[in-house]
GROMACS .gro file of C-alpha atoms in nm:
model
  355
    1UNK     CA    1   2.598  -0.815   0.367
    2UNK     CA    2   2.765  -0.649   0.629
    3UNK     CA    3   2.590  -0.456   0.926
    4UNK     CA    4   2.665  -0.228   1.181
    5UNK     CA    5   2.471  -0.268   1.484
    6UNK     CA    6   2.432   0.039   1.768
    7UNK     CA    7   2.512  -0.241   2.055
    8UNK     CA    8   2.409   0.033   2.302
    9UNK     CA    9   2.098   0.202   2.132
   10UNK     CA   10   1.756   0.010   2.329
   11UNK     CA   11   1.589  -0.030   2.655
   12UNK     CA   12   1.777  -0.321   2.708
   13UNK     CA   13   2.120  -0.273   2.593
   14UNK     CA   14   2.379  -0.428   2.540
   15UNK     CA   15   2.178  -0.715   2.635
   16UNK     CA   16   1.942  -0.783   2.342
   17UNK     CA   17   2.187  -0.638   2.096
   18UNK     CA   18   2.441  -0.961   2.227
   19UNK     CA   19   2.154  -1.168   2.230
   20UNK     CA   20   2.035  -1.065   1.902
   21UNK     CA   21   2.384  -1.068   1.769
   22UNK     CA   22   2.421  -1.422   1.886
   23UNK     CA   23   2.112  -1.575   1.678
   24UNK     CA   24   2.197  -1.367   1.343
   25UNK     CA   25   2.569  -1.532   1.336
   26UNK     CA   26   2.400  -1.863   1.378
   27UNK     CA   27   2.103  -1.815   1.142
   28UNK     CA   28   2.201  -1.586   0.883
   29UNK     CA   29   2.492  -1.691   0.662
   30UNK     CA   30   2.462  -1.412   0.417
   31UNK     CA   31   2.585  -1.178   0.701
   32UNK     CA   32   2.947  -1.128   0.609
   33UNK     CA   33   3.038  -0.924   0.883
   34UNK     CA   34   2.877  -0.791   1.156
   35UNK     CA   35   3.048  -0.450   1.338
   36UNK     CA   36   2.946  -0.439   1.717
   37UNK     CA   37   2.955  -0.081   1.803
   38UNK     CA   38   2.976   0.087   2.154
   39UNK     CA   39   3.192   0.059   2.490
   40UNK     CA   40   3.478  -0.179   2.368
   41UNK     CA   41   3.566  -0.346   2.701
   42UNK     CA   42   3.194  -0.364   2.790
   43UNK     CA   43   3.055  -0.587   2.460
   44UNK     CA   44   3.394  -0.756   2.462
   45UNK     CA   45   3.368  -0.906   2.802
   46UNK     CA   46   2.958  -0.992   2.699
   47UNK     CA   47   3.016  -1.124   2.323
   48UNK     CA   48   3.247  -1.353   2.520
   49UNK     CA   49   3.007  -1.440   2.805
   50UNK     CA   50   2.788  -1.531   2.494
   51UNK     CA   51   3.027  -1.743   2.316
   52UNK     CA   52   3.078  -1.510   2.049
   53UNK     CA   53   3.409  -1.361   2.114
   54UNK     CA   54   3.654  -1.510   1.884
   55UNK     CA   55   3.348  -1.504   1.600
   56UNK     CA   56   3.557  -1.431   1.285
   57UNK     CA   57   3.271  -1.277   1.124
   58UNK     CA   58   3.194  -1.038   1.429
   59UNK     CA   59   3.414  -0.676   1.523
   60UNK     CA   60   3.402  -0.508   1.839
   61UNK     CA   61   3.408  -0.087   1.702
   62UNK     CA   62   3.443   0.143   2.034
   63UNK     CA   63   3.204   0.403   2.084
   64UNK     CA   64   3.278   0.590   2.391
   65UNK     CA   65   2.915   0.772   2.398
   66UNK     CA   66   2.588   0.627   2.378
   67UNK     CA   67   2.228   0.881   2.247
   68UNK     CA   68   2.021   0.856   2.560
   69UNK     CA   69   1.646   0.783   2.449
   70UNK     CA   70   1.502   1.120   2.628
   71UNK     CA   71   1.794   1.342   2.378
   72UNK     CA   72   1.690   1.576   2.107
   73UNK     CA   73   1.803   1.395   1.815
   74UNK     CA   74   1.895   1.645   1.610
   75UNK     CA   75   2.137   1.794   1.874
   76UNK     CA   76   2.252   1.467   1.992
   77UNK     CA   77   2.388   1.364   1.641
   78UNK     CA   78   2.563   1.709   1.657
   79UNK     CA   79   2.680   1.714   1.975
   80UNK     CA   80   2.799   1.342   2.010
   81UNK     CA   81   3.012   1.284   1.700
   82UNK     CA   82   3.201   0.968   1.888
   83UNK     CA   83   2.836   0.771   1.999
   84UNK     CA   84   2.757   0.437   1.931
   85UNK     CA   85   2.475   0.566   1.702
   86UNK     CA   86   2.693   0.795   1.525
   87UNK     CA   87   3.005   0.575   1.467
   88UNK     CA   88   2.747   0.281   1.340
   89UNK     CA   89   2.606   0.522   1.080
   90UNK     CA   90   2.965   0.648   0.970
   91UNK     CA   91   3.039   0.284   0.888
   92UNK     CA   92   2.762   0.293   0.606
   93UNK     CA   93   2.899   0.612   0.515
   94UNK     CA   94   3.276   0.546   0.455
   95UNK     CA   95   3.144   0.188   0.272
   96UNK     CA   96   3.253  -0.083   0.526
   97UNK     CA   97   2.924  -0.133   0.607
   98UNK     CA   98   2.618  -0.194   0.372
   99UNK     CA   99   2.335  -0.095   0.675
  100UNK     CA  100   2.257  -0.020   0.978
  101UNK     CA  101   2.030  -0.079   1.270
  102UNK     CA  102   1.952   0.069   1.580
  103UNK     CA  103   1.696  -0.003   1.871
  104UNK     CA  104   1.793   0.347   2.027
  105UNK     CA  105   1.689   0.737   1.998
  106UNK     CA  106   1.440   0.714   1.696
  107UNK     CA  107   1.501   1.110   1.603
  108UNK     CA  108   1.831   1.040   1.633
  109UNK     CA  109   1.859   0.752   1.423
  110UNK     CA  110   1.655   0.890   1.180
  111UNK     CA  111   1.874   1.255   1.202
  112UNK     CA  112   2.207   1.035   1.176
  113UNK     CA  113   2.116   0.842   0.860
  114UNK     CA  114   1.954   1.150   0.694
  115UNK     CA  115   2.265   1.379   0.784
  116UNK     CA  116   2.526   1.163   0.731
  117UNK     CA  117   2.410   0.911   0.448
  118UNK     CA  118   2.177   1.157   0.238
  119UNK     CA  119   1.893   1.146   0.021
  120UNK     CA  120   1.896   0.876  -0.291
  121UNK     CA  121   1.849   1.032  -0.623
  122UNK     CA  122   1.485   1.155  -0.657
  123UNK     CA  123   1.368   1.147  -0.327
  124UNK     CA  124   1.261   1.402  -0.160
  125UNK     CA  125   1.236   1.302   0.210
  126UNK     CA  126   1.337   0.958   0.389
  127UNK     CA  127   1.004   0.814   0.484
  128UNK     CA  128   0.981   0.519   0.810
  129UNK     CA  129   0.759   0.250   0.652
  130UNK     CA  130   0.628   0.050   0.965
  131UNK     CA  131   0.425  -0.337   0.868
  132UNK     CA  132   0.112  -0.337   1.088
  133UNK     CA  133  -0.038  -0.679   1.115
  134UNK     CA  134  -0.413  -0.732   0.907
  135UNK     CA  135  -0.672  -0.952   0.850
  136UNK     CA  136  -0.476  -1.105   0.574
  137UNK     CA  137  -0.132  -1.004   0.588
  138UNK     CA  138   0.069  -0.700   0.639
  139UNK     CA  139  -0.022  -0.313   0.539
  140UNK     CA  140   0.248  -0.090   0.468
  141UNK     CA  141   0.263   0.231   0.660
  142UNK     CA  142   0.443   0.560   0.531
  143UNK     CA  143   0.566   0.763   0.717
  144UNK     CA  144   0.549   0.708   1.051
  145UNK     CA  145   0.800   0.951   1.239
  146UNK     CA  146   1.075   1.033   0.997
  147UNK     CA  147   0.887   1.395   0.848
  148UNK     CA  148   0.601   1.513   1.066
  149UNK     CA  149   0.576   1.838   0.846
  150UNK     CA  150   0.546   1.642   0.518
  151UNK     CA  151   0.424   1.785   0.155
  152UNK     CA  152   0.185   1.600  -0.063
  153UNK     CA  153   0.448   1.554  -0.331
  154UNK     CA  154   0.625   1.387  -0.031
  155UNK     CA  155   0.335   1.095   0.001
  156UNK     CA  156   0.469   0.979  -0.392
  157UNK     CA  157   0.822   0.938  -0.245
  158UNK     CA  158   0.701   0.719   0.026
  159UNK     CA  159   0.432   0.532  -0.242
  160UNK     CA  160   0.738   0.403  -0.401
  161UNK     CA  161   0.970   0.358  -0.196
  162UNK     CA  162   0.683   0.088  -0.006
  163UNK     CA  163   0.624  -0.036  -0.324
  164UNK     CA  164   0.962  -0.150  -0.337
  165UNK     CA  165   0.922  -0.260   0.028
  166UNK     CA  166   0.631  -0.474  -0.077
  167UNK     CA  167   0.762  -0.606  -0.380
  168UNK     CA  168   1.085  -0.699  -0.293
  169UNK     CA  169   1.042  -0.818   0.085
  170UNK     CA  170   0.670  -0.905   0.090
  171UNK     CA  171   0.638  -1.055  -0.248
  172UNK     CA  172   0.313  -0.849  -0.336
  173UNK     CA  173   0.420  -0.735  -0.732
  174UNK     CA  174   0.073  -0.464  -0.763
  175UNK     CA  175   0.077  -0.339  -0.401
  176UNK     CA  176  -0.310  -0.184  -0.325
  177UNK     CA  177  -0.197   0.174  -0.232
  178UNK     CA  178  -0.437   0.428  -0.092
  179UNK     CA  179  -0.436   0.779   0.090
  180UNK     CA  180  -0.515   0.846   0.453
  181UNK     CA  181  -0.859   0.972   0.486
  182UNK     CA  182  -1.173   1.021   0.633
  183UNK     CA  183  -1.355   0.898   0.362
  184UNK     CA  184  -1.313   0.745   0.039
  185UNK     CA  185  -1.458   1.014  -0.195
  186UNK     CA  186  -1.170   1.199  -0.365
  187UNK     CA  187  -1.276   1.554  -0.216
  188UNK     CA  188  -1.303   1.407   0.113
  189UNK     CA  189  -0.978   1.498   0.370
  190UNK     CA  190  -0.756   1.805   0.452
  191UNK     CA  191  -0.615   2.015   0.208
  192UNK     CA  192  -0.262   1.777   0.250
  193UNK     CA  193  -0.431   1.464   0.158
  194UNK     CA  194  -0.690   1.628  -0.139
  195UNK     CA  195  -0.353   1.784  -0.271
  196UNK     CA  196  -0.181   1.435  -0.253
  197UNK     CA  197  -0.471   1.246  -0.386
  198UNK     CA  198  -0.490   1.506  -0.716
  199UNK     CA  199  -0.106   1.400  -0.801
  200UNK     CA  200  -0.109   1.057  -0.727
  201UNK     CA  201  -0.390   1.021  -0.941
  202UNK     CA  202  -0.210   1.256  -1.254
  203UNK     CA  203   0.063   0.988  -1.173
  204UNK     CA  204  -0.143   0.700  -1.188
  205UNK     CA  205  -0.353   0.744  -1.509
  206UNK     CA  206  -0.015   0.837  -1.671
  207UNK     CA  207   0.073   0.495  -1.587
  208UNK     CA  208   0.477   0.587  -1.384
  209UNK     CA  209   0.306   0.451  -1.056
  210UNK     CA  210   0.513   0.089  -0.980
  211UNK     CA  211   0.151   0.009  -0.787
  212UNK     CA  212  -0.219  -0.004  -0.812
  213UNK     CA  213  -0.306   0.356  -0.647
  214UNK     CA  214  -0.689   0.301  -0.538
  215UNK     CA  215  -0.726   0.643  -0.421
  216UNK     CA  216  -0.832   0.718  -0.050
  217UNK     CA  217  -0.835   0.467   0.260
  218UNK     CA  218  -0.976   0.504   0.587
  219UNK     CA  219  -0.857   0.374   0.979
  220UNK     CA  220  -1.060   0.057   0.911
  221UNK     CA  221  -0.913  -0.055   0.588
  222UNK     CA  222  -0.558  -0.094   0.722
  223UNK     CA  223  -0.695  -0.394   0.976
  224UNK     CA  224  -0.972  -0.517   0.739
  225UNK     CA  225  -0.879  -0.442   0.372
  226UNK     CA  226  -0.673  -0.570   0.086
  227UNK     CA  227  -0.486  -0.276   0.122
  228UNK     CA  228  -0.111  -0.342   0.125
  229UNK     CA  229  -0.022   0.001   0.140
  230UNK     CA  230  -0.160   0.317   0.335
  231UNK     CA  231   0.052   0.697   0.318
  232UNK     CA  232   0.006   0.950   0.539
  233UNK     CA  233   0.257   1.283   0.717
  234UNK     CA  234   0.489   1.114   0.969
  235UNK     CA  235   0.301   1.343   1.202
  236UNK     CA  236  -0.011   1.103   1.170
  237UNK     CA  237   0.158   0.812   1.097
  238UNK     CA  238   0.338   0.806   1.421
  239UNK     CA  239   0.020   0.838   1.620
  240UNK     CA  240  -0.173   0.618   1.431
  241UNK     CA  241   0.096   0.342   1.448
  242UNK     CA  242   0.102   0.372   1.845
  243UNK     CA  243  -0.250   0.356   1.873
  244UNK     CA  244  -0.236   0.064   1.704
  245UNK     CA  245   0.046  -0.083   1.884
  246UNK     CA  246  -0.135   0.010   2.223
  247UNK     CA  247  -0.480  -0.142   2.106
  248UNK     CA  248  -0.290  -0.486   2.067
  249UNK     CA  249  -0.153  -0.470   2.431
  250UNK     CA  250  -0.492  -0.366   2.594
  251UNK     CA  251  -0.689  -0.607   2.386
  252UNK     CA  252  -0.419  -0.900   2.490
  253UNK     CA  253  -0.431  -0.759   2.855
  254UNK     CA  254  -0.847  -0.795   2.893
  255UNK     CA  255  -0.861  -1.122   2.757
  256UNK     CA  256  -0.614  -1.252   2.986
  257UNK     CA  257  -0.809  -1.083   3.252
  258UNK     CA  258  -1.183  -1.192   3.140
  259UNK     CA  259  -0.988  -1.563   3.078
  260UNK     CA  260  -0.874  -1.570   3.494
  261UNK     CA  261  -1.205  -1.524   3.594
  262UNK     CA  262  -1.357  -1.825   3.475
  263UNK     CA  263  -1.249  -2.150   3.560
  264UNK     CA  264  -1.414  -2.287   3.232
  265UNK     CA  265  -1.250  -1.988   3.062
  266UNK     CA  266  -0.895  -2.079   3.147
  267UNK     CA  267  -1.010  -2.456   3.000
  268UNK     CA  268  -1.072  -2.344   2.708
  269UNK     CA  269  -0.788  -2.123   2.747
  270UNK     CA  270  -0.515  -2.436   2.758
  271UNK     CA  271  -0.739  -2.624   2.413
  272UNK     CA  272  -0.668  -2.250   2.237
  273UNK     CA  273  -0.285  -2.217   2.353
  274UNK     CA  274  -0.165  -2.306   2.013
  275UNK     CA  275  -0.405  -1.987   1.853
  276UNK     CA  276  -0.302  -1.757   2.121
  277UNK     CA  277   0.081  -1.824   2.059
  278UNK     CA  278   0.014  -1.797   1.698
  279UNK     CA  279  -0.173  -1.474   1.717
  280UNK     CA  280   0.051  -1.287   2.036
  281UNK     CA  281   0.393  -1.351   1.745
  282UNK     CA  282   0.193  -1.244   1.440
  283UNK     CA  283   0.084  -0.918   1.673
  284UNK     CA  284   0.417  -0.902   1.841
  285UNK     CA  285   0.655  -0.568   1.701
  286UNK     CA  286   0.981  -0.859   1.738
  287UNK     CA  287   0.812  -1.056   1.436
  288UNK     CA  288   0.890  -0.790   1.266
  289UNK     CA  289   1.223  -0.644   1.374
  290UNK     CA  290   1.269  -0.346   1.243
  291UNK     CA  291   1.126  -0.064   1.029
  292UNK     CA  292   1.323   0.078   0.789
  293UNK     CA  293   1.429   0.439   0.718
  294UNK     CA  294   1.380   0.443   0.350
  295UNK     CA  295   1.526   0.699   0.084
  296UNK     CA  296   1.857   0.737   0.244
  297UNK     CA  297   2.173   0.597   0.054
  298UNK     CA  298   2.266   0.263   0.226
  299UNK     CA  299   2.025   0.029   0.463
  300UNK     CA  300   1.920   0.195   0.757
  301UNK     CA  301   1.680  -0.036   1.005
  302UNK     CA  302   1.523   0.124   1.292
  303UNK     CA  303   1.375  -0.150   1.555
  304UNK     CA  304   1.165  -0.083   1.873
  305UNK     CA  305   1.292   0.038   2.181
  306UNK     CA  306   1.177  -0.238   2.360
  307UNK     CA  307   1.337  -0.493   2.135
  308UNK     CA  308   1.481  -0.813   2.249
  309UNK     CA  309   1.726  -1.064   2.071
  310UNK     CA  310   1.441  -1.188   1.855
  311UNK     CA  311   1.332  -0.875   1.711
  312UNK     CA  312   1.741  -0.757   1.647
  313UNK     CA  313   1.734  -1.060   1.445
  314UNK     CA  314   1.437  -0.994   1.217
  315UNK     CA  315   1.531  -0.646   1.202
  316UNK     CA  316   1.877  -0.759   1.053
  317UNK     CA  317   1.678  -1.077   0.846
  318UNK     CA  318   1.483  -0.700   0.684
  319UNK     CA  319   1.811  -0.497   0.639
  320UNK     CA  320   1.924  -0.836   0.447
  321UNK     CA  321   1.637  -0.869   0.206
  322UNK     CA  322   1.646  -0.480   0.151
  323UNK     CA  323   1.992  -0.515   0.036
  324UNK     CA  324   1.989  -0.823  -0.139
  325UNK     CA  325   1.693  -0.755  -0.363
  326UNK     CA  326   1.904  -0.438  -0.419
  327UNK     CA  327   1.610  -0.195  -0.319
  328UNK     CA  328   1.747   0.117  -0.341
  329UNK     CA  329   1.788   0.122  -0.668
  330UNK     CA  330   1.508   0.003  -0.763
  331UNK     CA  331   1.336   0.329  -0.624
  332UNK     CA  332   1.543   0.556  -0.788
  333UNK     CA  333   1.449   0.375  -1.122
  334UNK     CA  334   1.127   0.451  -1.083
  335UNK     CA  335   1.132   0.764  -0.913
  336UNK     CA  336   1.337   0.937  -1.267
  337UNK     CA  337   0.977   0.936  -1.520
  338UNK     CA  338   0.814   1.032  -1.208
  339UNK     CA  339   1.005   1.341  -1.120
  340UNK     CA  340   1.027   1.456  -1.505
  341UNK     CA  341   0.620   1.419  -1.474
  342UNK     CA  342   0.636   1.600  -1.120
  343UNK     CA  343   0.826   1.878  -1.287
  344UNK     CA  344   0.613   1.940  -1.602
  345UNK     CA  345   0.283   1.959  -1.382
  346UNK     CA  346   0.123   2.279  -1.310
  347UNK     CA  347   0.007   2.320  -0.967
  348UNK     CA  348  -0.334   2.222  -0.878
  349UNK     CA  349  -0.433   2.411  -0.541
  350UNK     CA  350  -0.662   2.626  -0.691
  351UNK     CA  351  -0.815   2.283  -0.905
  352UNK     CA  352  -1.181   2.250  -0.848
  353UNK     CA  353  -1.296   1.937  -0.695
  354UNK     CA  354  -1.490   1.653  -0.908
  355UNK     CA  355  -1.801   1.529  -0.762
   0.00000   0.00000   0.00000
């Protein structure tokens, strides 16, 4: 595979983008090449500082502007046709590179590899599917900032394209799939979700779903469920995902808190070090990497702002599995019966609700 990396998209950068750069070249042999992107005297001078300089497999592209984090993202794509962000994206475009990853501008990233890469065959909207952490192993998210104004026939896009994700990445063949809701019952939820829920059922008892569609989830069941896979309008999706993010902080703040107050607490504290470790990476946003920007021709990984070296690696270990397992097209395989179905349906707004 071969990656272009926004060196200068992050909180952090160039920094963790060096770092992170560093630990793919030593741990990831399937990376071919991997195209540094951004001011050209300012990585060279770090990549060297970091000992990878004269890396044969690594390129130093210049960028002369870098997508500040506060920009509109649609304007900055427009606006800034020679930014780091930009230039990376072009590189999946012209075929030199087979993805691309960026910690910066989210809208901008997501803007960038819409504009510039486009839609694959059959899909209607790119969707951000984001892992959150479970009771048992990961749950699937869709979307979760890439189309806040999303259609129901959207949510089928992003049911696939996870179940893909799942598959391919997470080794989960007959991914549990549900609908955002605040209830189970299949007339429960907005008109969006009801409207989603009627077509992904069609879909499913017409047997073109790639998944086991167990019709509508609530909050609860992406933390204590076998549910591998919840959809929702990128709208929600965002908020829900930083809710959940911030939950994990405040619960890991108060127990450090309660845990200094008590002598005997901060015992037991050293006997469960190994748990706490284990349970602060499995929590952590750098186990993970990177979520990826799915539907768009080409790999496109978005990671945290905050990202260090650790999570630029995982996020590049994800764009490697995605294009290894050849993921892409696996979605528009499936997604061809589906649309033909999609396209024969009559519409069902006016459909009265079974109780």
């Amino acid at each position: 595979m071969k990656l272009s990396l926004d060196a200068m998209g992050g909180d952090n950068a160039p920094d963790i983008n060096i770092d992170g750069a560093k630990l793919a070249l030593q741990e990831l042999p399937a990376l071919q090449k991997l195209y540094m992107v951004g001011d050209e005297d300012t990585l060279k001078k770090m990549c060297d500082a970091a000992g990878i300089g004269g890396n044969p497999r690594l390129e130093i592209v210049h960028a002369p502007e870098v997508v500040g984090m506060d920009e509109s993202g649609l304007a900055a794509v427009r606006q800034k046709k020679r930014s780091s962000m930009s230039i990376s994206v072009d590189l999946v475009k012209d075929g030199t590179c087979d993805a691309v990853l960026s910690a910066g501008n989210t809208g901008a990233a997501v803007a960038a590899s819409t504009i510039k890469l486009r839609l694959l065959e059959g899909v209607e909207r790119a969707g951000i599917v984001s892992p959150i952490p479970n009771i048992r192993n990961y749950v699937l998210v869709s979307d979760t900032g890439a189309n806040p104004d999303a259609k129901p026939s959207h949510l089928v896009g992003y049911a696939v394209m996870s179940a893909m994700m799942a598959r391919y990445i997470y080794n989960i063949p007959n991914p549990k799939t549900g609908i955002m809701s605040n209830g189970t019952e299949d007339c429960k939820g907005s008109a969006f979700s009801k409207e989603a829920y009627r077509i992904m059922h069609h879909l499913a008892q017409a047997g073109l779903l790639p998944l086991d569609f167990i019709g509508n989830c609530e909050g609860h069941d992406l933390l204590e469920s076998e549910l591998d896979i919840a959809l929702t309008d990128g709208f929600t999706g965002n908020i829900l995902l930083k809710c959940v993010e911030a939950t994990a902080k405040a619960f890991a703040h108060m127990l450090k808190a309660g845990i200094k107050k008590s002598p005997l607490a901060m015992l037991g504290a050293i006997g469960m070090r190994g748990v706490f470790k284990e349970i602060g990476n499995r929590m952590s946003a750098d186990s993970i990497g990177g979520c990826p920007l799915m539907g768009v021709r080409g790999v496109s990984i978005i990671a945290h702002g905050s990202a260090n070296g650790t999570a630029i690696l995982n996020a590049i270990r994800m764009a490697e599995g995605m294009h290894r397992n050849n993921v892409n097209d696996r979605i528009i395989e499936a997604m061809g019966p589906i649309n033909a179905e999609l396209q024969g349906m009559d519409s069902w707004a006016d459909a009265p609700c079974a109780h």
